PDB file of C-alpha atoms and ligand atoms in Angstrom:
ATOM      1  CA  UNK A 232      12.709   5.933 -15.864  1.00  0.00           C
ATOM      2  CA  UNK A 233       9.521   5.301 -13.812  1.00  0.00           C
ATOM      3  CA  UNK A 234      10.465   3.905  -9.920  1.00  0.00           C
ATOM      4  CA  UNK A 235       7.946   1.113 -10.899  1.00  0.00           C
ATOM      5  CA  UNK A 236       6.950  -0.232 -14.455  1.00  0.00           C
ATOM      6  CA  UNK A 237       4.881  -3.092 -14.918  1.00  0.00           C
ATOM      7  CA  UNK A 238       3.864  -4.392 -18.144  1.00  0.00           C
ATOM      8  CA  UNK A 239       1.767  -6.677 -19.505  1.00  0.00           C
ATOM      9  CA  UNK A 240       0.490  -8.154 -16.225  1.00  0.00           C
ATOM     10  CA  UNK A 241      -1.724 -11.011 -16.489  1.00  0.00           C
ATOM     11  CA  UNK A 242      -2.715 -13.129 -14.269  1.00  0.00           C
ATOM     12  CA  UNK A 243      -5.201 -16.764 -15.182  1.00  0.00           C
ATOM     13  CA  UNK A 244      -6.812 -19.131 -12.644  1.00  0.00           C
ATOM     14  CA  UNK A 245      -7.516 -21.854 -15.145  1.00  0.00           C
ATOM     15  CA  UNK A 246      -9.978 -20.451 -17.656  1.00  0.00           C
ATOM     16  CA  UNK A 247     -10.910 -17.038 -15.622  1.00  0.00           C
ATOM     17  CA  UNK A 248      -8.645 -14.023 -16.987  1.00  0.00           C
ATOM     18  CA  UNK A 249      -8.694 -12.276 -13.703  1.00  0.00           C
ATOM     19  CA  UNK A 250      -5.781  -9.575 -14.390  1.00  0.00           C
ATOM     20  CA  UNK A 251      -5.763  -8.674 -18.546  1.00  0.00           C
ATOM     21  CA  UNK A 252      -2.299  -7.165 -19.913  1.00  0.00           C
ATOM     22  CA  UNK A 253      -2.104  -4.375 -16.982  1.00  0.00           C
ATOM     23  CA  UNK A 254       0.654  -2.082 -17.980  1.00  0.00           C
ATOM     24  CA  UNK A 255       1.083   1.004 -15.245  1.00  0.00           C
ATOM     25  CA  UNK A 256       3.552   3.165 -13.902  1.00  0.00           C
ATOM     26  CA  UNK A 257       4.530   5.093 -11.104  1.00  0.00           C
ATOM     27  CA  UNK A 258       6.931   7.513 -11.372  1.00  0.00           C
ATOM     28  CA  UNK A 259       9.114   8.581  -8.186  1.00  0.00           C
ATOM     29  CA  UNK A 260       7.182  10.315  -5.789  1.00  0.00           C
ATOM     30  CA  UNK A 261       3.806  10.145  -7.139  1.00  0.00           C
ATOM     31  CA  UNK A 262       0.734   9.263  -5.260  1.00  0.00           C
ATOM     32  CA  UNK A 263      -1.229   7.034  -8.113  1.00  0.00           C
ATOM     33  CA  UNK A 264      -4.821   5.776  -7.342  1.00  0.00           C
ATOM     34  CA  UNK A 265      -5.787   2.361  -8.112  1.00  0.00           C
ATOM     35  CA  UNK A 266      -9.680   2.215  -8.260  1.00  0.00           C
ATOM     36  CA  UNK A 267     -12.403  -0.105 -10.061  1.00  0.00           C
ATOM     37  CA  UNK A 268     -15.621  -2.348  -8.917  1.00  0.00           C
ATOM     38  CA  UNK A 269     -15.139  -5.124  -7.180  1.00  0.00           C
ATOM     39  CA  UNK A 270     -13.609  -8.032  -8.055  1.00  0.00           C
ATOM     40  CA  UNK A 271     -11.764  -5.578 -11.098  1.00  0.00           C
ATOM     41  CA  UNK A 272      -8.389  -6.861  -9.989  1.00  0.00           C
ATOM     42  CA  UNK A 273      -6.608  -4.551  -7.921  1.00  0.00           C
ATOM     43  CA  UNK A 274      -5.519  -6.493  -5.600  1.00  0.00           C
ATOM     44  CA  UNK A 275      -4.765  -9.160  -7.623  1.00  0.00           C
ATOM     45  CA  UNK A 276      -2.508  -6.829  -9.526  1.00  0.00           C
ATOM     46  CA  UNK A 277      -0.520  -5.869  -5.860  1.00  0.00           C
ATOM     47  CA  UNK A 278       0.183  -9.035  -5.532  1.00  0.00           C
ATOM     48  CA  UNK A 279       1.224  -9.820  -8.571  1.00  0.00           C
ATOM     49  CA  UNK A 280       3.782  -6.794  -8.158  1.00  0.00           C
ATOM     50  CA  UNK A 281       5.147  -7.998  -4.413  1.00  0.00           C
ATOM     51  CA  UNK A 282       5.765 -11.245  -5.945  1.00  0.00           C
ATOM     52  CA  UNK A 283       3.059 -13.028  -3.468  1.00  0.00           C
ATOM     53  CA  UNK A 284       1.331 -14.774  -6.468  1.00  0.00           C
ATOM     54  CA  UNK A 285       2.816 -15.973  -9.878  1.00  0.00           C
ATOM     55  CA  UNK A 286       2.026 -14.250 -12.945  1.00  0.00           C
ATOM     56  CA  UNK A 287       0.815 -15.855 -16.032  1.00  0.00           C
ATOM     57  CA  UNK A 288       2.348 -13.260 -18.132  1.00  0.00           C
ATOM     58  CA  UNK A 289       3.981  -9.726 -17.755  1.00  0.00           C
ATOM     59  CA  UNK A 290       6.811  -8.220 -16.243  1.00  0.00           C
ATOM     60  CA  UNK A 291       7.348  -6.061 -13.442  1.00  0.00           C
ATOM     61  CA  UNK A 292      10.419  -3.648 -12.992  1.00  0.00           C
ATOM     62  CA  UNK A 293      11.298  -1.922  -9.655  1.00  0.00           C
ATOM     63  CA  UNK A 294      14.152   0.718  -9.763  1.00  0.00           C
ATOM     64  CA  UNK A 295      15.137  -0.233 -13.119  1.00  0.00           C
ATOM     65  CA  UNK A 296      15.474  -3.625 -12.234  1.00  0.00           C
ATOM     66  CA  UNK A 297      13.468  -6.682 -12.363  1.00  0.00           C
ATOM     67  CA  UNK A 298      12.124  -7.856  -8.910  1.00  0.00           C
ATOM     68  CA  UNK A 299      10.530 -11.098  -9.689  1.00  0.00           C
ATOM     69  CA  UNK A 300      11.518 -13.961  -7.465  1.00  0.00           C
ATOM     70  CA  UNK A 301      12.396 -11.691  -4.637  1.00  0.00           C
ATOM     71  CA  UNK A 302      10.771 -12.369  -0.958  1.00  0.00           C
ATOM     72  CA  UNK A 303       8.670  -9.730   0.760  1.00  0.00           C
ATOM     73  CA  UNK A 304      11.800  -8.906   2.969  1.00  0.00           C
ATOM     74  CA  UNK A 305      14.033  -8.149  -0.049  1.00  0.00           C
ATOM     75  CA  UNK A 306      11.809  -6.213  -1.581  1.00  0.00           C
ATOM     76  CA  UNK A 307      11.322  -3.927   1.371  1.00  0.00           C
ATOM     77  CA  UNK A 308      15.368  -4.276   1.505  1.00  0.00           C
ATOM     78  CA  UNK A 309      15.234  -2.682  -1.903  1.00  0.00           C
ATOM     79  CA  UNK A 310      12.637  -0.117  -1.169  1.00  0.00           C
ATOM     80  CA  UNK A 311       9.331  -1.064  -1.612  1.00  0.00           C
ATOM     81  CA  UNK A 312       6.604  -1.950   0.878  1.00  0.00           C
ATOM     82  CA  UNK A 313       3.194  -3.127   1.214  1.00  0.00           C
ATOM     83  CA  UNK A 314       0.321  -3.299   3.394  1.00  0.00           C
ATOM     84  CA  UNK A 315      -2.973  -5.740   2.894  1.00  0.00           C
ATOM     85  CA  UNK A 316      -6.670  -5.076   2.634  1.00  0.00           C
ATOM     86  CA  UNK A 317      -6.999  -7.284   5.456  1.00  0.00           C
ATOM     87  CA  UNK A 318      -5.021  -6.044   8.463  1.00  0.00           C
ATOM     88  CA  UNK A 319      -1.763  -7.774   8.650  1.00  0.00           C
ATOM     89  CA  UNK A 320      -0.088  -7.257  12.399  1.00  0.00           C
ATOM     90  CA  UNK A 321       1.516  -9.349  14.861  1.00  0.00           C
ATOM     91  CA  UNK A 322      -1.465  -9.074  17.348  1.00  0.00           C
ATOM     92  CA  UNK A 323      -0.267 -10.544  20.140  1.00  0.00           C
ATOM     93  CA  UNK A 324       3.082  -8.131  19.912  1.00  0.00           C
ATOM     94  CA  UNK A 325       2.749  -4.269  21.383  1.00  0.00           C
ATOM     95  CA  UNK A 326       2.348  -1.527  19.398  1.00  0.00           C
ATOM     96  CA  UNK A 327       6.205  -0.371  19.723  1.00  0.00           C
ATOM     97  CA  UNK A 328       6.919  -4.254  18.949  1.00  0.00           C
ATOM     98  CA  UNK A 329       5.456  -3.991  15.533  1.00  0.00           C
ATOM     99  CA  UNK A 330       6.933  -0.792  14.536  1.00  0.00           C
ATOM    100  CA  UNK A 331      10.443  -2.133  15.863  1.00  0.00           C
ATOM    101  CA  UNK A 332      10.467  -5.076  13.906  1.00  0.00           C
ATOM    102  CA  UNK A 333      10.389  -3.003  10.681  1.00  0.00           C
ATOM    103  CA  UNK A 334      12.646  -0.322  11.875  1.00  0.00           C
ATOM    104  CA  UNK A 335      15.382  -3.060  12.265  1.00  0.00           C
ATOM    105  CA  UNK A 336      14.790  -5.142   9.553  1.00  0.00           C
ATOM    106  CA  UNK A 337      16.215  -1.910   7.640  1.00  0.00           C
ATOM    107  CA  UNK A 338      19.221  -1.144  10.327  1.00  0.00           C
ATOM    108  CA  UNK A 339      22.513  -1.935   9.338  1.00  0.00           C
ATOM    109  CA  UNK A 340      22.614  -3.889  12.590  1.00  0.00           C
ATOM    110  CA  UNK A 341      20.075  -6.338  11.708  1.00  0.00           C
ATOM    111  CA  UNK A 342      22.198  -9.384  11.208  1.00  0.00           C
ATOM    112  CA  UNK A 343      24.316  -9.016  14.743  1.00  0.00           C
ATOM    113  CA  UNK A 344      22.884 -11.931  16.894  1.00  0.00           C
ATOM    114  CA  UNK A 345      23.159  -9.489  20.038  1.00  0.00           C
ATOM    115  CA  UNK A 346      22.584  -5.908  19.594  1.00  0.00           C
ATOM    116  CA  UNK A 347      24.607  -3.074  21.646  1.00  0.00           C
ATOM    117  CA  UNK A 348      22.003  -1.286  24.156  1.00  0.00           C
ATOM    118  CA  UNK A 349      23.156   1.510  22.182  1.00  0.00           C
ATOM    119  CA  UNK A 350      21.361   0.170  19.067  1.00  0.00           C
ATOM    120  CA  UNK A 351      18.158  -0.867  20.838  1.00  0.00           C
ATOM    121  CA  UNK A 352      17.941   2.401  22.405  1.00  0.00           C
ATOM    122  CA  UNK A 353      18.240   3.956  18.677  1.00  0.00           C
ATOM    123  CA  UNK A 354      16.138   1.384  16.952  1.00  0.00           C
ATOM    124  CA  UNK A 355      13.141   2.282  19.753  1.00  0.00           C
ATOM    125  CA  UNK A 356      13.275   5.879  19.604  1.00  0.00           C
ATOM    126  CA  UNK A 357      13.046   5.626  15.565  1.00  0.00           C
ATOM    127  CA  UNK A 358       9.732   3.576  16.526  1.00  0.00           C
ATOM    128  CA  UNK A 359       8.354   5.709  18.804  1.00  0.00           C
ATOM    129  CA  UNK A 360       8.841   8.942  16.099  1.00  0.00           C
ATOM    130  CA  UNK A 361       6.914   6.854  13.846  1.00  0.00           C
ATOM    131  CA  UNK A 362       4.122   6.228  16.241  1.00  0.00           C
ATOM    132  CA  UNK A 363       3.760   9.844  16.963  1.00  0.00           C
ATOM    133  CA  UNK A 364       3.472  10.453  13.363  1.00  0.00           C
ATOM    134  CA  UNK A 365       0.753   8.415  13.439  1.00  0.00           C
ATOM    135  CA  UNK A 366      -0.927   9.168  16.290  1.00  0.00           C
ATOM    136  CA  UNK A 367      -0.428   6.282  18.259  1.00  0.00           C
ATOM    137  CA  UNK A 368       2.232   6.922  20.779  1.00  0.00           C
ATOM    138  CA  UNK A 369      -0.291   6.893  23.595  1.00  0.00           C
ATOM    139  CA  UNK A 370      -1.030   3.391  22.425  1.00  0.00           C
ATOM    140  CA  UNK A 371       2.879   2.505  22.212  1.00  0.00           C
ATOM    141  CA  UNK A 372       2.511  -0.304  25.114  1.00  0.00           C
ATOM    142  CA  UNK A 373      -0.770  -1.649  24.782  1.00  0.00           C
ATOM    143  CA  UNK A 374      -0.839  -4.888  22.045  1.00  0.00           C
ATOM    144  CA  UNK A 375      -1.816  -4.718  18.206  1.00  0.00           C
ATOM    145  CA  UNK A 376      -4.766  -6.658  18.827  1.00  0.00           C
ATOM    146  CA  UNK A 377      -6.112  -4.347  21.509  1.00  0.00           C
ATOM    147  CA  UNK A 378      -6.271  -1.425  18.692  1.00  0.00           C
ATOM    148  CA  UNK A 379      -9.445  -0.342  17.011  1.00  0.00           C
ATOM    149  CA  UNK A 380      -9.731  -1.349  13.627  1.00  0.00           C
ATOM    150  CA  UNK A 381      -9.172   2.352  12.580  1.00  0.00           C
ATOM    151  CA  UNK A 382      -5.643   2.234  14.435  1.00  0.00           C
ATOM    152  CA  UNK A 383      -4.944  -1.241  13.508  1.00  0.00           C
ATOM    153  CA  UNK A 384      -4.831   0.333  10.061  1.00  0.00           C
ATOM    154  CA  UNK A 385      -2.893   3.261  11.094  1.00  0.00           C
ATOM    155  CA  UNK A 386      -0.606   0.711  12.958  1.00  0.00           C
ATOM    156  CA  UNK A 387       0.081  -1.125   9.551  1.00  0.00           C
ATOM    157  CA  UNK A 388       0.990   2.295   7.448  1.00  0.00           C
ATOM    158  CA  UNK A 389       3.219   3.544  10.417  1.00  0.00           C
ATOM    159  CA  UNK A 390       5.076  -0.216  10.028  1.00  0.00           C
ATOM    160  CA  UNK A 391       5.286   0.022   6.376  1.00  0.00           C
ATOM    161  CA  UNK A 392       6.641   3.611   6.740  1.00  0.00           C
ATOM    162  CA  UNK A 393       9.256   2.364   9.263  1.00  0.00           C
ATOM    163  CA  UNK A 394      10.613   0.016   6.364  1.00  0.00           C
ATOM    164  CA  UNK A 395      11.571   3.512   4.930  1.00  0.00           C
ATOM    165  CA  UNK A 396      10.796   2.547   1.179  1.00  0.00           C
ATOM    166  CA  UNK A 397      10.759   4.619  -2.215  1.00  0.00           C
ATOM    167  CA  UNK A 398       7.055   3.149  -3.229  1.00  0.00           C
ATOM    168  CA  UNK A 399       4.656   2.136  -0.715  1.00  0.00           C
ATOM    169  CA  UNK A 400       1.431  -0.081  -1.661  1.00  0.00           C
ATOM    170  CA  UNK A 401      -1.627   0.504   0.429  1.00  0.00           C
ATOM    171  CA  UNK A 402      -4.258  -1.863  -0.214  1.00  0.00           C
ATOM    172  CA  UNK A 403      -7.361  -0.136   1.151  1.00  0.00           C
ATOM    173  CA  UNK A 404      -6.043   1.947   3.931  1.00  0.00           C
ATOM    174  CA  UNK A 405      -9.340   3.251   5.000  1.00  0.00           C
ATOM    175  CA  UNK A 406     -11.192   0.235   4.355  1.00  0.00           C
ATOM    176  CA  UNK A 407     -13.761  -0.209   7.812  1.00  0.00           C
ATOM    177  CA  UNK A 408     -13.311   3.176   8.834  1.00  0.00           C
ATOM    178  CA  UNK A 409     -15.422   5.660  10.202  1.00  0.00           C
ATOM    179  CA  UNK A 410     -16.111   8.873   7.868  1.00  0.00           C
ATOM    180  CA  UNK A 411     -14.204  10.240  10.828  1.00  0.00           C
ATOM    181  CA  UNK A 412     -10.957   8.728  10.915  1.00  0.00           C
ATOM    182  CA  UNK A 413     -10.986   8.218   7.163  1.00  0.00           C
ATOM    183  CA  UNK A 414     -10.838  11.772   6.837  1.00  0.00           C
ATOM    184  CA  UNK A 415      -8.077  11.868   9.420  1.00  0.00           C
ATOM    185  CA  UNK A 416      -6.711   9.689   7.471  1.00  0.00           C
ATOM    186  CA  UNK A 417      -6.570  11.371   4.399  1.00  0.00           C
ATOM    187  CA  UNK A 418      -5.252  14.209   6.248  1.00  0.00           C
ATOM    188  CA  UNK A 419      -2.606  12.191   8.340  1.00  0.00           C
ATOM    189  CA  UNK A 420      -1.199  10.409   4.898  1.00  0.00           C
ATOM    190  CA  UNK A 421      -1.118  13.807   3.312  1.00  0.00           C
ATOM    191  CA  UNK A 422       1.133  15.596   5.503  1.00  0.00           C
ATOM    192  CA  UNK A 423       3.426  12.408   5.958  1.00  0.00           C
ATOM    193  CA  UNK A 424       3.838  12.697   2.317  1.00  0.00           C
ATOM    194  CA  UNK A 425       4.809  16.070   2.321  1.00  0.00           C
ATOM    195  CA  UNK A 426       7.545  14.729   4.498  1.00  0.00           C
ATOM    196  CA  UNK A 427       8.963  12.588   2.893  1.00  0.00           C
ATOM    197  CA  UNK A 428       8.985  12.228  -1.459  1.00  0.00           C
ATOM    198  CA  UNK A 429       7.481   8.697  -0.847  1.00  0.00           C
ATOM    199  CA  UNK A 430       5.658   7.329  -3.711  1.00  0.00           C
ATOM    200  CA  UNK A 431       2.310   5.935  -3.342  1.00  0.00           C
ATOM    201  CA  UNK A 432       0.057   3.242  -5.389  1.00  0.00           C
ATOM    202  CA  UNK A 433      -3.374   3.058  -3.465  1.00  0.00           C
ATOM    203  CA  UNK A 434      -6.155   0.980  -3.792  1.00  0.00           C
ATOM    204  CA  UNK A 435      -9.133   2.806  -2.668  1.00  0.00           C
ATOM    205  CA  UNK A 436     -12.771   2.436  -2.827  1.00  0.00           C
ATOM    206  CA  UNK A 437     -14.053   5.666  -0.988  1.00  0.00           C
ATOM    207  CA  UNK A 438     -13.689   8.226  -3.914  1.00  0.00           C
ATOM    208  CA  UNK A 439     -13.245  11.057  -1.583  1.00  0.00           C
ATOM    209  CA  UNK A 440     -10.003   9.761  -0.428  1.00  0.00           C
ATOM    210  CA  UNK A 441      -8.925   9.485  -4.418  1.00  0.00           C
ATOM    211  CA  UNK A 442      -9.594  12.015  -5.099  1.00  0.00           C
ATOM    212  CA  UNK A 443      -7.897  14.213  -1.898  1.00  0.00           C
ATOM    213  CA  UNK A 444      -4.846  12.464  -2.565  1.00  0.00           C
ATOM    214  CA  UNK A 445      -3.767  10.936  -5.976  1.00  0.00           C
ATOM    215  CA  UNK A 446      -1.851  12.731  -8.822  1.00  0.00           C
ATOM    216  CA  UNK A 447      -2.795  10.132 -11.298  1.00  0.00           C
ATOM    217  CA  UNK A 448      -5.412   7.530 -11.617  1.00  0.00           C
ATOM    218  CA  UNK A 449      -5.432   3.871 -13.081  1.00  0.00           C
ATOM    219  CA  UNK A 450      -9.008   2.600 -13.598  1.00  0.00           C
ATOM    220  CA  UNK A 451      -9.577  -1.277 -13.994  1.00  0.00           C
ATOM    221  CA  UNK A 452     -12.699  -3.150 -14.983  1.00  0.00           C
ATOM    222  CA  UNK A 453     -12.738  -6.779 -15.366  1.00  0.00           C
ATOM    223  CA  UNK A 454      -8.615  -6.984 -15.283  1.00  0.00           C
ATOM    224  CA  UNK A 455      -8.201  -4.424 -17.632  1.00  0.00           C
ATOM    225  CA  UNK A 456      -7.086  -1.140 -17.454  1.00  0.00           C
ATOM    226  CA  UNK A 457      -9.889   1.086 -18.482  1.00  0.00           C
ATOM    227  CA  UNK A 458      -8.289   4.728 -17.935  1.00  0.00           C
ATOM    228  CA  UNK A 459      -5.233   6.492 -17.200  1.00  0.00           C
ATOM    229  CA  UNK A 460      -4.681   9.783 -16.332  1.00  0.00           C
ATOM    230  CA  UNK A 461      -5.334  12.892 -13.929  1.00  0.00           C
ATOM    231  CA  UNK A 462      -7.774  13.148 -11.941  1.00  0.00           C
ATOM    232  CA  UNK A 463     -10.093  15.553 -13.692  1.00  0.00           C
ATOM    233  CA  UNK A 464      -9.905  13.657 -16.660  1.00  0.00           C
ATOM    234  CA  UNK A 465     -10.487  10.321 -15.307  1.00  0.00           C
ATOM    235  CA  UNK A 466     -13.440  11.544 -12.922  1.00  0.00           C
ATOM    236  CA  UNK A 467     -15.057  12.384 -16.453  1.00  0.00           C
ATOM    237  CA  UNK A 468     -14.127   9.419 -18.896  1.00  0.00           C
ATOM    238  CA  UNK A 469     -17.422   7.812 -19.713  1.00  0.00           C
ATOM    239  CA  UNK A 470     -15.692   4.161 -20.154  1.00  0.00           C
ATOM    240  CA  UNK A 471     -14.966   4.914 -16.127  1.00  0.00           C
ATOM    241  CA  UNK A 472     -18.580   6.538 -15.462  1.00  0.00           C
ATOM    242  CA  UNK A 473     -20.301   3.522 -17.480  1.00  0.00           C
ATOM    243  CA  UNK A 474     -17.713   0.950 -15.323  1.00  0.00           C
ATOM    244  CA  UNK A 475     -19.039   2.498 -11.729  1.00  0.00           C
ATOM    245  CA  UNK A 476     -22.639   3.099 -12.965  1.00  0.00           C
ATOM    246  CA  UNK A 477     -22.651  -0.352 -14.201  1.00  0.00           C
ATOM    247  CA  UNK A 478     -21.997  -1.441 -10.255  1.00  0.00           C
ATOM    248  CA  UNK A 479     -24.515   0.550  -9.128  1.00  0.00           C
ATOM    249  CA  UNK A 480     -27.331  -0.730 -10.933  1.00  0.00           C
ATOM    250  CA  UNK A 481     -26.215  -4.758 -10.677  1.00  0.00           C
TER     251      UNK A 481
HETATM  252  N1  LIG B1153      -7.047 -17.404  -5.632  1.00  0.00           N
HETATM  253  C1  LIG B1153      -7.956 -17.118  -6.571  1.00  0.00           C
HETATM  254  N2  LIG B1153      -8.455 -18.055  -7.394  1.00  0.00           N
HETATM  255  C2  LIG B1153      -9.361 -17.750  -8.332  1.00  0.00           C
HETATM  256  N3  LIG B1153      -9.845 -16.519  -8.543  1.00  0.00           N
HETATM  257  C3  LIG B1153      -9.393 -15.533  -7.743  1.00  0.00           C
HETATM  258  C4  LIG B1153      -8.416 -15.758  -6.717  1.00  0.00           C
HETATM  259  N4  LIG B1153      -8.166 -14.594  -6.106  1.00  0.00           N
HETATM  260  C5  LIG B1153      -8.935 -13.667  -6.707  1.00  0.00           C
HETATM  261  N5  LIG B1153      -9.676 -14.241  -7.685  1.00  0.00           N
HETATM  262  C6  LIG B1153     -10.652 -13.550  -8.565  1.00  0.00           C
HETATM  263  O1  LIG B1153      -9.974 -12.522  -9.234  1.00  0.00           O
HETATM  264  C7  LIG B1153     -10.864 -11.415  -9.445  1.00  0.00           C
HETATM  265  C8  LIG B1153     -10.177 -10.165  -8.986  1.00  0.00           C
HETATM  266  O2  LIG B1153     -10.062 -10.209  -7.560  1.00  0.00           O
HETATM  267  P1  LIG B1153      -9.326  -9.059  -6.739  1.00  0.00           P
HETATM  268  O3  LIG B1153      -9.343  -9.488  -5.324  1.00  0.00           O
HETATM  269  O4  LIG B1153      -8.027  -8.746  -7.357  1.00  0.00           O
HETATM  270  O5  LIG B1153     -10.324  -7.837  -6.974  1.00  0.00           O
HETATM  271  P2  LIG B1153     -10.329  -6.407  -6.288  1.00  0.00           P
HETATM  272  O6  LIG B1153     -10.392  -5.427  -7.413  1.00  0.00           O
HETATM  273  O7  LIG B1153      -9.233  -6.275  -5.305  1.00  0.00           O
HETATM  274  O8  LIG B1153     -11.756  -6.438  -5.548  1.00  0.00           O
HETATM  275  P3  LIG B1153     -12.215  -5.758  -4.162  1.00  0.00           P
HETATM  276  O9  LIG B1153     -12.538  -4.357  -4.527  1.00  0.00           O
HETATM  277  O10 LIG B1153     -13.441  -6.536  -3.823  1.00  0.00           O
HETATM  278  O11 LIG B1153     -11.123  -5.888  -3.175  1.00  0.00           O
HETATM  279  C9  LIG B1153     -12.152 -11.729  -8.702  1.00  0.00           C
HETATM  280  O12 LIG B1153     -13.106 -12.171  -9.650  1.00  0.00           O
HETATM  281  C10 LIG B1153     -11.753 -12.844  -7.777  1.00  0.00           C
HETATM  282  O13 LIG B1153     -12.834 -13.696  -7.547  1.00  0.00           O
HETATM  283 MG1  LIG B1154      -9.137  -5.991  -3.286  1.00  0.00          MG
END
């Protein structure tokens, strides 16, 4: 049984078919690529799985179960996270503040109104070890909104990561990066993976990055799925090569 299974997945604004019977899966894990031209879908089609818009049609199975309905927060209570193609932080909170928040929204202690010092102590140190992961304990006191973009982005997959999840969406990690810290990038979410048996779906437009990290890639063109399958194979699909050349010369 695949960790995620979504089938069918349309989504309709009026007349437009924006998202055209999507049917994907990601198995346990796996690191799966979602790439296509702009305005293909693919974020339409995250959203669609973390509930934050309403399908038209489709269904979309998490862990064997169905997760429609359920909030952001009980969906990373069951194991799957998200971050946005536009950087969502508090900005205003510190660094540690944002990872903390996500470490205890998954502690067992989350719902007593007064933690023991005991428990903050814990629920801190688990942020910090997160930050370091990512690079950013230097940064652990200064706010979000003080960050670079590039770290504001590294930020967001530490907090995501803190929510300890079984699938992980990353919508454009790398998106306003340098070639420099993309590639650290790539290199950073690599070795976290090794880590941990985390599985990925990414949206990605810088091809490099794709292709470093994803065992499997979904293509979509228009909100439909154009191609499915390992890299090699999908790098040379001409429905995929006619899709990306078609961008170029618009
Ligand atoms: N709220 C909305 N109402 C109407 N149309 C929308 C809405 N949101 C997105 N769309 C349309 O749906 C299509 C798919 O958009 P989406 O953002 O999913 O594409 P994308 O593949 O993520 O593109 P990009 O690579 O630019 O991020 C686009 O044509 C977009 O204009
Ligand atoms: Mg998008």
């Amino acid at each position: 049984m695949p960790l995620l299974e979504c089938s069918g997945l349309t989504k309709r604004w009026g007349a437009v078919t924006t998202v055209d019977d999507v049917s994907l899966t990601v198995e346990a894990g796996e690191v799966v690529a979602l790439i296509g031209p702009n305005g293909a879908g693919k974020s339409t089609v995250f959203n669609l799985i973390a509930g934050a818009i309403k399908k038209t049609a489709g269904a979309v199975r998490f862990a064997g179960e169905s997760v429609e309905h359920l909030s952001a927060y009980d969906l990373a209570q069951k194991g799957l996270s998200r971050t946005y193609q536009i950087t969502c932080l508090f900005p205003q909170l510190t660094v540690l503040e944002n990872v903390r928040l996500a470490v205890q929204a998954r502690s067992p202690g989350r719902l007593r109104p007064v933690a023991s010092k005991a428990l903050v102590d814990k629920t801190e140190a688990a942020a910090m070890e997160w930050l370091a992961r990512v690079r950013l304990a230097d940064s652990a006191h200064r706010t979000a909104g003080q960050l670079s973009h590039g770290d504001q982005r590294l930020l967001e997959i530490a907090t995501a990561l803190a929510l300890q999840p079984k699938l992980i969406l990353l919508d454009e990690p790398t998106q306003g990066m340098s070639v420099e810290e993309t590639r650290a990038t790539v290199r950073l979410l690599k070795s976290l993976l090794e880590d941990a048996p985390i599985a990925v779906l990414l949206v990605e437009h810088d091809l490099e990055v794709v292709f470093g990290v994803a065992d499997r890639i979904v293509v979509l063109d228009q909100g439909r799925k154009i191609a499915d399958g390992k890299p090699e194979a999908v790098r040379n699909d001409p429905a995929v090569q006619r899709a990306y050349l078609g961008v170029e010369h618009a």
